[in-house]
Amino acid sequence: MEKSQTTEKRQNMEKSLKDRVYEQIRLAKQAARSLALLSRPEKDRALHAVGERLLADEAAILTANGRDVARAEADGQPAAYLDRLRLTPERLRDLVEGLRQLVELNDPVGEVTARWTRPNGLVIEQVRVPLGVIGMVYEARPNVTVDAAAIALKTGNAIVLRGSRSARESNLALTHSIRAALADAGLPAEAVQYLPYAEHESVDLLCTANGLIDVVIPRGGASLISRVLRTSTVPVLETGVGNCHIYIDQSAEYAMAEAITLNAKTSRPAVCNAAETLLLHRGWPERHRRDLLARLLAAGIELRACEETRRLHPELADRLVPAAPEDWDAEYLGLILAVRTVDSLDDALDHIARHGTGHSEAIVTQDAARAERFLAAVDAAAVYHNASTRFTDGGEFGFGAEIGISTQKLHARGPMGLPALTSSKYVVRGTGQIR
Amino acid sequence: MEKSQTTEKRQNMEKSLKDRVYEQIRLAKQAARSLALLSRPEKDRALHAVGERLLADEAAILTANGRDVARAEADGQPAAYLDRLRLTPERLRDLVEGLRQLVELNDPVGEVTARWTRPNGLVIEQVRVPLGVIGMVYEARPNVTVDAAAIALKTGNAIVLRGSRSARESNLALTHSIRAALADAGLPAEAVQYLPYAEHESVDLLCTANGLIDVVIPRGGASLISRVLRTSTVPVLETGVGNCHIYIDQSAEYAMAEAITLNAKTSRPAVCNAAETLLLHRGWPERHRRDLLARLLAAGIELRACEETRRLHPELADRLVPAAPEDWDAEYLGLILAVRTVDSLDDALDHIARHGTGHSEAIVTQDAARAERFLAAVDAAAVYHNASTRFTDGGEFGFGAEIGISTQKLHARGPMGLPALTSSKYVVRGTGQIR
């Protein structure tokens, strides 16, 4: 009897979580209808109002954030984690500056991307429209809350946010300010929803709200992304892992090869466009290969090398860790680099086809024909000739705003700018045509 | 002991099905690498070879199909089912004619859709590339086997097909011919795989082969589509249900309203772009509304009407079935039409927002401003002013080939032509740039 009461109570609580989450999602969906019809000036005015309001609410936001940081500190989180969590007056001003840049960007909504007339006289237009309601599941950094809400607003979408528990108070304070600004600007505050629930079920509910949520975007570590992919019945925009390769071809220029490899590995090792594996063509002069290995070690990089690479440098062999099979698939996100000597361009292409994650892949070569073969044959979101993989980034591509870097092939691939948050519809004008 | 042996045996069989399915998927993935690099002439020659081979193999194909039809007949399947299953010399020739039309279509692969130079000198191109490996789950009609394989080939994609058990022999005979033609044309036959397994698990395996299958396209009834959506961790291109509305505005011309409504409901009631609900503005003259109802009844359509609509026509009231709440959400796919009288354009927009499935929605009106409001506010793949919803079709849109009609908002929406089977990649050419 007691047990069944507990079960019933739990079911009621679950039902209640579902009800609460769905209520927020439905409010967002309702708001999306009017958001889709807003003009660019209306949306830009609202973005401006959001920026003003965030600055006005600075004290409340920083106080809420301080509580999050204190709790994370007490939980023994490492310094890097605390740093990502922390908001400062400067960071808040940067966020507001980001909003100002967003205002300057072209509004993709309403753009007629194609227009044609059929023999029967029907005039067909393909028009960009908002996606509708975006679900966003993310970790740690509270600035994502503002970025995501602002980009959604600029593209006429409503958004349901679900950040990590550790940033809960910061996120609630930020969304409170955003919603207040929307209401002041005469827009529906319901367009921005924050799910404050610690339960993982709130993520699952968001990811299975077909017909209400049009796309879920997970941003965070591999386990977050794989959980969303596994449970989601709503379409997912996957921003995935990057096991990126730098392939040094036989004719590569030494200085360029060194600069690109160092940049791709060390400029920011924790990001997805950093290189994880270096492939060295056997035909690249031995002294170059030896020099490059020595230079990488000198830069503090741990090298995990294949047997042939280790034999190349007997005097450094004890500093060249033997690579295990799993090294070819690892995304280290730190100062570790796998190194393999390959027999040929084809060998490099095979290695990348087998181990790459389709993110960013680069060839360094002076041979234009071989470069073109690499660019054509490698199946990745971005392929580079004589440039660092680190350029796979919305800002570096000139998009002005970035939602993430898609590693899937549907809808959007690579750095996603504003158009990635739009869909299209066919508008057909007739004079009574029937079929 | 016995029991555990059975369990073990079953596990082995399951493992074996998984192994077999994955082996086929891996062969397709391997083939996709070379398919992606084919030129348009190479692909068109192969399509031509497929057509020739299907004609040469006519006897074997029709014999296999005859066995499928006989089995379905013995199973007591209805005539319409048998008709969809049946291949004839004429239908085979139509299929081959379809291949010839496909050869004429432009190849989207390789198209540079954008190109710009960054201040640092990087030249960025966005290039159309094949998706890679398509998984296709479909029901009954064996012509889909040829259409899907051919469209995949034209766009440089490999395809793994899983048709229904009832068409198994036909599908195997067709894919046998297609693969033989590919091999003769010097292309990898492995690019077209057919999963002949009756087990539903083979569908689940296909839908969860992340990293090997790039997209799953379900074509068939609602239960097939919902199963694929539920189990799939691979992105799905949803070709869903259509609860389409015809809204007759107060200023509609009678003859046009009648023609469009009749066409949308009766020209092919079983397809997704057929109308399921008629919304009548209260301000449309009463005699028009009465005449239209009488005309629809005379056409043999069962009308399920709201109370107000029923009161409109006392002499026909016994033939106007009272609509139940679920009628507003029904996709009848037959000669039944729900009818509701609405107070205003806003009332119609609210009804469509609540009950529409985002497929095709039409307004009939002589008032341009009200038409534009409808076209902007309705969130659907295709919105029509003064034309039948039946035009939502790749052929009617002039695409030449149709993969299906997407009702989702990501990647492709509405009728899908060849570009829907492509992705893009960024090709970045540098001179040593680092970040």
Coordinates of C-alpha atoms in Angstrom, one line a residue, chain B:
Chain B
M1 CA 20.5 -25.5 -19.7
E2 CA 18.1 -25.9 -22.7
K3 CA 16.7 -22.5 -22.1
S4 CA 20.1 -20.8 -22.0
Q5 CA 21.1 -22.6 -25.2
T6 CA 18.0 -21.2 -26.9
T7 CA 18.8 -17.7 -25.6
E8 CA 22.3 -18.1 -26.8
K9 CA 21.1 -19.3 -30.2
R10 CA 18.8 -16.4 -30.5
Q11 CA 21.5 -14.0 -29.5
N12 CA 23.7 -15.5 -32.2
M13 CA 20.9 -15.1 -34.7
E14 CA 20.4 -11.5 -33.7
K15 CA 24.1 -10.8 -33.9
S16 CA 24.1 -12.4 -37.2
L17 CA 21.3 -10.2 -38.6
K18 CA 23.2 -7.2 -37.3
D19 CA 26.4 -8.4 -38.9
R20 CA 24.7 -9.0 -42.2
V21 CA 23.0 -5.6 -42.2
Y22 CA 26.1 -3.8 -41.2
E23 CA 28.2 -5.6 -43.8
Q24 CA 25.8 -4.3 -46.5
I25 CA 25.8 -0.8 -45.0
R26 CA 29.6 -0.8 -44.9
L27 CA 29.9 -1.9 -48.5
A28 CA 27.6 1.0 -49.5
K29 CA 29.7 3.4 -47.4
Q30 CA 32.8 2.2 -49.1
A31 CA 31.2 2.6 -52.6
A32 CA 30.0 6.1 -51.7
R33 CA 33.5 7.4 -51.6
S34 CA 34.1 6.7 -55.3
L35 CA 30.5 7.6 -56.2
A36 CA 31.0 11.1 -54.8
L37 CA 33.8 11.7 -57.3
L38 CA 32.0 10.6 -60.5
S39 CA 31.3 13.2 -63.2
R40 CA 27.9 13.8 -64.6
P41 CA 28.5 11.9 -67.8
E42 CA 29.7 8.8 -65.9
K43 CA 26.6 8.9 -63.8
D44 CA 24.3 9.5 -66.7
R45 CA 25.9 6.6 -68.7
A46 CA 25.3 4.3 -65.7
L47 CA 21.6 5.5 -65.5
H48 CA 21.2 4.7 -69.2
A49 CA 22.8 1.2 -68.6
V50 CA 20.3 0.6 -65.8
G51 CA 17.4 1.4 -68.1
E52 CA 18.7 -1.0 -70.8
R53 CA 19.3 -3.7 -68.3
L54 CA 15.8 -3.4 -66.7
L55 CA 14.3 -3.9 -70.2
A56 CA 16.6 -6.8 -71.0
D57 CA 15.7 -8.5 -67.7
E58 CA 12.0 -7.9 -68.1
A59 CA 11.0 -11.6 -68.1
A60 CA 12.9 -12.3 -64.8
I61 CA 11.6 -9.1 -63.1
L62 CA 7.9 -9.9 -64.1
T63 CA 8.3 -13.5 -63.0
A64 CA 9.6 -12.4 -59.6
N65 CA 6.8 -9.8 -59.4
G66 CA 4.2 -12.4 -60.3
R67 CA 5.3 -14.5 -57.3
D68 CA 4.9 -11.5 -55.0
V69 CA 1.5 -10.7 -56.4
A70 CA 0.3 -14.3 -56.2
R71 CA 1.4 -14.5 -52.5
A72 CA -0.4 -11.2 -51.7
E73 CA -3.5 -12.4 -53.5
A74 CA -3.4 -15.7 -51.5
D75 CA -3.0 -13.5 -48.3
G76 CA -6.3 -11.8 -49.3
Q77 CA -4.9 -8.4 -50.0
P78 CA -7.4 -5.9 -51.5
A79 CA -7.4 -5.1 -55.2
A80 CA -5.9 -1.7 -54.7
Y81 CA -3.0 -3.2 -52.9
L82 CA -2.4 -5.8 -55.6
D83 CA -2.5 -3.1 -58.2
R84 CA 0.2 -1.0 -56.5
L85 CA 2.3 -4.1 -56.1
R86 CA 2.0 -5.3 -59.7
L87 CA 4.6 -4.6 -62.4
T88 CA 3.6 -4.8 -66.1
P89 CA 5.7 -4.4 -69.3
E90 CA 4.1 -0.9 -69.6
R91 CA 5.0 0.0 -66.0
L92 CA 8.5 -1.2 -66.5
R93 CA 8.8 1.0 -69.7
D94 CA 7.5 4.0 -67.7
L95 CA 10.2 3.4 -65.1
V96 CA 12.8 3.3 -67.8
E97 CA 11.3 6.5 -69.3
G98 CA 11.7 8.0 -65.8
L99 CA 15.4 7.1 -65.9
R100 CA 15.8 8.9 -69.3
Q101 CA 14.2 12.0 -67.9
L102 CA 16.5 11.8 -64.9
V103 CA 19.5 11.7 -67.3
E104 CA 18.3 15.0 -68.7
L105 CA 18.3 16.8 -65.3
N106 CA 21.1 18.9 -64.1
D107 CA 23.5 17.3 -61.7
P108 CA 23.5 19.4 -58.5
V109 CA 26.8 17.9 -57.3
G110 CA 29.9 20.1 -57.6
E111 CA 27.8 23.3 -57.9
V112 CA 29.6 26.2 -56.1
T113 CA 26.7 27.8 -54.3
A114 CA 28.8 30.6 -52.7
R115 CA 32.3 31.9 -52.9
W116 CA 34.0 34.7 -51.1
T117 CA 37.4 35.9 -50.0
R118 CA 38.3 36.8 -46.4
P119 CA 40.4 39.8 -45.5
N120 CA 43.3 37.4 -44.6
G121 CA 43.2 36.1 -48.2
L122 CA 41.4 32.7 -47.6
V123 CA 39.1 31.9 -50.5
I124 CA 36.1 30.1 -49.2
E125 CA 33.7 28.1 -51.5
Q126 CA 30.6 26.3 -50.5
V127 CA 30.2 23.3 -52.8
R128 CA 27.4 20.9 -53.2
V129 CA 28.4 17.3 -52.4
P130 CA 26.4 14.1 -52.1
L131 CA 25.0 13.2 -48.7
G132 CA 26.9 9.9 -48.7
V133 CA 24.7 6.9 -47.9
I134 CA 21.0 7.1 -47.9
G135 CA 18.8 4.6 -46.0
M136 CA 15.4 4.2 -47.5
V137 CA 12.5 2.4 -45.8
Y138 CA 9.4 2.0 -47.9
E139 CA 6.2 0.0 -48.5
A140 CA 4.6 -1.9 -51.3
R141 CA 5.3 -0.3 -54.7
P142 CA 8.4 -1.8 -56.3
N143 CA 8.8 1.1 -58.7
V144 CA 10.2 3.1 -55.7
T145 CA 13.1 0.7 -55.7
V146 CA 14.2 1.9 -59.1
D147 CA 13.3 5.5 -58.6
A148 CA 15.2 5.8 -55.3
A149 CA 18.3 3.9 -56.6
A150 CA 18.4 6.1 -59.7
I151 CA 18.0 9.4 -57.9
A152 CA 20.6 8.4 -55.4
L153 CA 23.0 7.5 -58.3
K154 CA 22.3 10.7 -60.1
T155 CA 23.3 12.7 -57.0
G156 CA 26.4 10.5 -56.3
N157 CA 24.9 8.8 -53.2
A158 CA 25.0 5.2 -52.2
I159 CA 21.7 3.8 -51.0
V160 CA 20.6 1.0 -48.7
L161 CA 17.0 0.0 -49.5
R162 CA 14.6 -1.8 -47.3
G163 CA 11.2 -2.4 -48.9
S164 CA 8.3 -4.3 -47.6
R165 CA 8.2 -8.1 -47.4
S166 CA 5.3 -8.3 -49.9
A167 CA 7.5 -6.9 -52.6
R168 CA 10.6 -8.8 -51.7
E169 CA 11.1 -10.8 -54.8
S170 CA 10.3 -7.9 -57.1
N171 CA 12.7 -5.7 -55.2
L172 CA 15.5 -8.3 -55.3
A173 CA 15.1 -8.8 -59.0
L174 CA 15.1 -5.0 -59.7
T175 CA 18.2 -4.4 -57.5
H176 CA 19.9 -7.4 -59.1
S177 CA 19.4 -5.7 -62.6
I178 CA 20.5 -2.3 -61.3
R179 CA 23.7 -3.7 -59.7
A180 CA 24.5 -5.7 -62.8
A181 CA 24.2 -2.6 -64.9
L182 CA 26.4 -0.6 -62.5
A183 CA 29.1 -3.2 -62.7
D184 CA 28.9 -3.3 -66.5
A185 CA 29.3 0.5 -66.5
G186 CA 32.4 0.2 -64.3
L187 CA 30.7 1.6 -61.2
P188 CA 30.7 -0.1 -57.8
A189 CA 27.6 -2.4 -57.7
E190 CA 27.9 -2.1 -53.9
A191 CA 26.5 1.4 -54.1
V192 CA 23.0 -0.1 -54.2
Q193 CA 22.1 -2.5 -51.4
Y194 CA 18.9 -4.2 -50.7
L195 CA 18.1 -5.5 -47.2
P196 CA 15.9 -8.6 -47.8
Y197 CA 15.2 -9.3 -44.2
A198 CA 11.6 -9.6 -42.9
E199 CA 12.6 -8.7 -39.4
H200 CA 11.7 -5.2 -38.2
E201 CA 15.1 -5.2 -36.5
S202 CA 16.7 -4.7 -39.9
V203 CA 14.9 -1.3 -40.1
D204 CA 16.0 -0.4 -36.6
L205 CA 19.6 -1.3 -37.4
L206 CA 19.5 0.9 -40.5
C207 CA 18.1 3.8 -38.5
T208 CA 20.8 3.6 -35.8
A209 CA 23.8 3.2 -38.0
N210 CA 25.2 6.6 -37.1
G211 CA 28.5 7.4 -38.9
L212 CA 27.6 5.0 -41.7
I213 CA 24.1 6.1 -42.8
D214 CA 23.8 9.9 -43.4
V215 CA 20.0 10.1 -43.7
V216 CA 17.0 7.8 -43.5
I217 CA 14.0 8.5 -45.7
P218 CA 10.8 6.6 -44.7
R219 CA 8.1 6.4 -47.4
G220 CA 4.8 4.8 -46.5
G221 CA 2.0 5.0 -44.0
A222 CA 1.9 6.9 -40.7
S223 CA 2.9 3.9 -38.6
L224 CA 6.1 3.2 -40.7
I225 CA 7.0 6.9 -40.5
S226 CA 6.4 7.1 -36.8
R227 CA 8.4 3.9 -36.1
V228 CA 11.4 5.3 -38.1
L229 CA 11.1 8.7 -36.3
R230 CA 11.0 7.0 -32.9
T231 CA 13.9 4.6 -33.4
S232 CA 16.2 6.6 -35.6
T233 CA 19.3 8.2 -34.2
V234 CA 20.4 9.0 -37.8
P235 CA 18.8 12.2 -39.2
V236 CA 15.4 11.5 -40.9
L237 CA 13.9 13.2 -43.9
E238 CA 10.3 13.0 -42.9
T239 CA 7.7 12.7 -45.6
G240 CA 4.6 13.0 -43.5
V241 CA 0.9 13.2 -43.4
G242 CA -1.1 16.0 -44.9
N243 CA -4.2 17.4 -43.1
C244 CA -4.7 20.1 -45.8
H245 CA -7.3 22.9 -45.6
I246 CA -9.2 24.9 -48.3
Y247 CA -10.3 28.2 -46.8
I248 CA -13.0 30.0 -48.7
D249 CA -12.8 33.6 -47.8
Q250 CA -15.8 36.0 -47.9
S251 CA -14.9 37.4 -51.3
A252 CA -14.2 34.1 -53.1
E253 CA -15.6 33.7 -56.6
Y254 CA -18.1 30.9 -56.5
A255 CA -16.9 29.0 -59.6
M256 CA -13.3 29.1 -58.5
A257 CA -14.1 28.0 -55.0
E258 CA -16.1 25.0 -56.3
A259 CA -13.5 23.9 -58.8
I260 CA -10.6 24.2 -56.3
T261 CA -12.5 22.4 -53.5
L262 CA -13.7 19.6 -55.8
N263 CA -10.2 19.2 -57.3
A264 CA -8.4 19.2 -54.0
K265 CA -10.8 16.6 -52.5
T266 CA -11.6 14.3 -55.4
S267 CA -8.9 14.3 -58.0
R268 CA -6.9 11.8 -55.9
P269 CA -8.2 11.5 -52.4
A270 CA -5.6 9.0 -51.2
V271 CA -2.6 11.3 -51.5
C272 CA -1.1 13.6 -48.9
N273 CA -1.9 16.9 -50.8
A274 CA -5.6 16.2 -51.0
A275 CA -7.8 18.5 -48.9
E276 CA -9.3 17.1 -45.7
T277 CA -11.1 20.1 -44.2
L278 CA -13.0 23.0 -45.8
L279 CA -13.3 26.2 -43.9
L280 CA -16.1 28.5 -45.0
H281 CA -16.1 32.2 -44.0
R282 CA -19.5 33.2 -42.6
G283 CA -19.5 36.3 -44.8
W284 CA -19.4 34.2 -48.0
P285 CA -22.9 34.5 -49.4
E286 CA -25.3 31.9 -47.9
R287 CA -26.4 30.7 -51.4
H288 CA -22.8 30.0 -52.3
R289 CA -22.2 28.0 -49.2
R290 CA -25.4 26.0 -49.7
D291 CA -24.6 25.4 -53.4
L292 CA -21.1 24.3 -52.6
L293 CA -22.3 21.8 -50.0
A294 CA -24.9 20.4 -52.4
R295 CA -22.3 20.1 -55.1
L296 CA -19.8 18.3 -52.9
L297 CA -22.5 15.9 -51.7
A298 CA -23.5 15.3 -55.4
A299 CA -19.9 14.4 -56.1
G300 CA -20.2 11.5 -53.6
I301 CA -18.3 13.2 -50.8
E302 CA -19.3 12.4 -47.2
L303 CA -19.4 15.8 -45.4
R304 CA -18.7 16.0 -41.6
A305 CA -19.9 19.5 -40.7
C306 CA -20.0 21.8 -37.6
E307 CA -23.3 22.7 -36.2
E308 CA -23.5 26.1 -37.9
T309 CA -22.8 24.5 -41.3
R310 CA -25.5 21.9 -40.8
R311 CA -28.0 24.6 -39.9
L312 CA -27.2 26.3 -43.2
H313 CA -28.8 23.6 -45.2
P314 CA -31.9 22.2 -43.4
E315 CA -33.0 20.2 -46.4
L316 CA -29.6 18.5 -46.5
A317 CA -29.1 18.3 -42.7
D318 CA -29.6 14.6 -42.6
R319 CA -26.8 14.1 -45.1
L320 CA -24.4 16.4 -43.2
V321 CA -22.8 14.2 -40.6
P322 CA -22.1 16.1 -37.3
A323 CA -18.4 16.6 -37.0
A324 CA -16.7 15.1 -34.0
P325 CA -13.6 16.9 -32.5
E326 CA -11.3 14.3 -34.0
D327 CA -12.6 15.2 -37.5
W328 CA -10.5 18.4 -37.5
D329 CA -7.4 16.3 -37.2
A330 CA -8.2 13.4 -39.5
E331 CA -6.4 12.6 -42.7
Y332 CA -9.2 10.7 -44.3
L333 CA -7.4 9.8 -47.5
G334 CA -10.8 9.1 -48.9
L335 CA -14.0 10.8 -50.1
I336 CA -14.7 12.4 -46.7
L337 CA -14.4 16.1 -46.0
A338 CA -14.7 18.0 -42.7
V339 CA -16.5 21.4 -43.1
R340 CA -16.4 24.2 -40.6
T341 CA -17.9 27.7 -40.8
V342 CA -15.5 30.3 -39.4
D343 CA -16.1 33.9 -38.2
S344 CA -13.1 35.5 -39.8
L345 CA -9.8 35.1 -41.5
D346 CA -8.1 35.0 -38.0
D347 CA -10.5 32.2 -37.0
A348 CA -9.4 30.3 -40.1
L349 CA -5.7 30.9 -39.3
D350 CA -6.2 29.7 -35.7
H351 CA -7.9 26.6 -36.9
I352 CA -5.1 25.8 -39.3
A353 CA -2.4 26.5 -36.7
R354 CA -4.1 24.2 -34.3
H355 CA -5.1 21.3 -36.7
G356 CA -2.9 21.6 -39.8
T357 CA 0.1 19.3 -40.3
G358 CA 2.2 22.0 -42.1
H359 CA 1.8 20.3 -45.6
S360 CA -0.4 22.4 -48.0
E361 CA -3.0 25.1 -47.2
A362 CA -5.0 27.2 -49.6
I363 CA -7.1 30.4 -49.5
V364 CA -9.6 31.2 -52.2
T365 CA -10.3 34.9 -52.3
Q366 CA -10.5 37.9 -54.6
D367 CA -9.0 40.1 -51.9
A368 CA -5.2 40.4 -52.5
A369 CA -4.4 41.9 -49.1
R370 CA -6.3 39.1 -47.2
A371 CA -4.5 36.5 -49.5
E372 CA -1.1 37.9 -48.6
R373 CA -2.0 37.8 -44.9
F374 CA -2.9 34.1 -45.2
L375 CA 0.2 33.3 -47.2
A376 CA 2.5 35.0 -44.6
A377 CA 0.8 33.7 -41.5
V378 CA 0.2 30.1 -42.4
D379 CA 3.1 27.9 -41.4
A380 CA 3.2 25.1 -44.0
A381 CA 5.5 23.6 -46.7
A382 CA 3.3 25.1 -49.4
V383 CA 0.7 27.9 -49.2
Y384 CA -1.7 28.6 -52.1
H385 CA -3.8 31.6 -53.2
N386 CA -6.5 30.6 -55.6
A387 CA -5.0 27.2 -56.5
S388 CA -5.6 23.6 -55.5
T389 CA -3.4 22.0 -52.8
R390 CA -2.9 19.1 -55.2
F391 CA 0.0 21.0 -56.8
T392 CA 2.4 20.2 -54.0
D393 CA 4.3 17.7 -56.0
G394 CA 7.8 17.6 -57.5
G395 CA 6.5 17.0 -61.0
E396 CA 4.0 19.9 -60.7
F397 CA 6.7 22.2 -59.3
G398 CA 8.9 21.3 -62.3
F399 CA 11.6 19.4 -60.4
G400 CA 11.6 16.5 -62.8
A401 CA 12.3 14.0 -60.1
E402 CA 10.7 13.7 -56.7
I403 CA 12.1 12.0 -53.6
G404 CA 9.0 12.8 -51.6
I405 CA 7.3 15.7 -49.9
S406 CA 9.0 16.8 -46.7
T407 CA 6.8 18.0 -43.9
Q408 CA 9.7 18.8 -41.6
K409 CA 11.4 22.2 -41.5
L410 CA 15.0 21.1 -41.5
H411 CA 17.1 20.6 -44.7
A412 CA 14.2 20.4 -47.1
R413 CA 10.6 21.4 -46.9
G414 CA 7.9 20.6 -49.4
P415 CA 8.5 18.6 -52.7
M416 CA 12.1 17.5 -52.7
G417 CA 14.1 17.4 -56.0
L418 CA 17.6 16.4 -56.5
P419 CA 19.3 19.1 -54.4
A420 CA 17.5 17.6 -51.3
L421 CA 19.8 14.6 -51.6
T422 CA 22.9 16.8 -51.4
S423 CA 24.9 18.4 -48.6
S424 CA 27.6 21.0 -48.9
K425 CA 31.2 21.4 -47.9
Y426 CA 33.3 24.4 -47.4
V427 CA 36.5 24.3 -49.5
V428 CA 39.0 26.7 -48.2
R429 CA 42.2 27.6 -50.2
G430 CA 45.0 29.4 -48.4
T431 CA 48.6 30.3 -48.7
G432 CA 49.7 29.3 -45.2
Q433 CA 47.2 31.3 -43.1
I434 CA 47.1 30.6 -39.4
R435 CA 44.8 32.0 -36.7

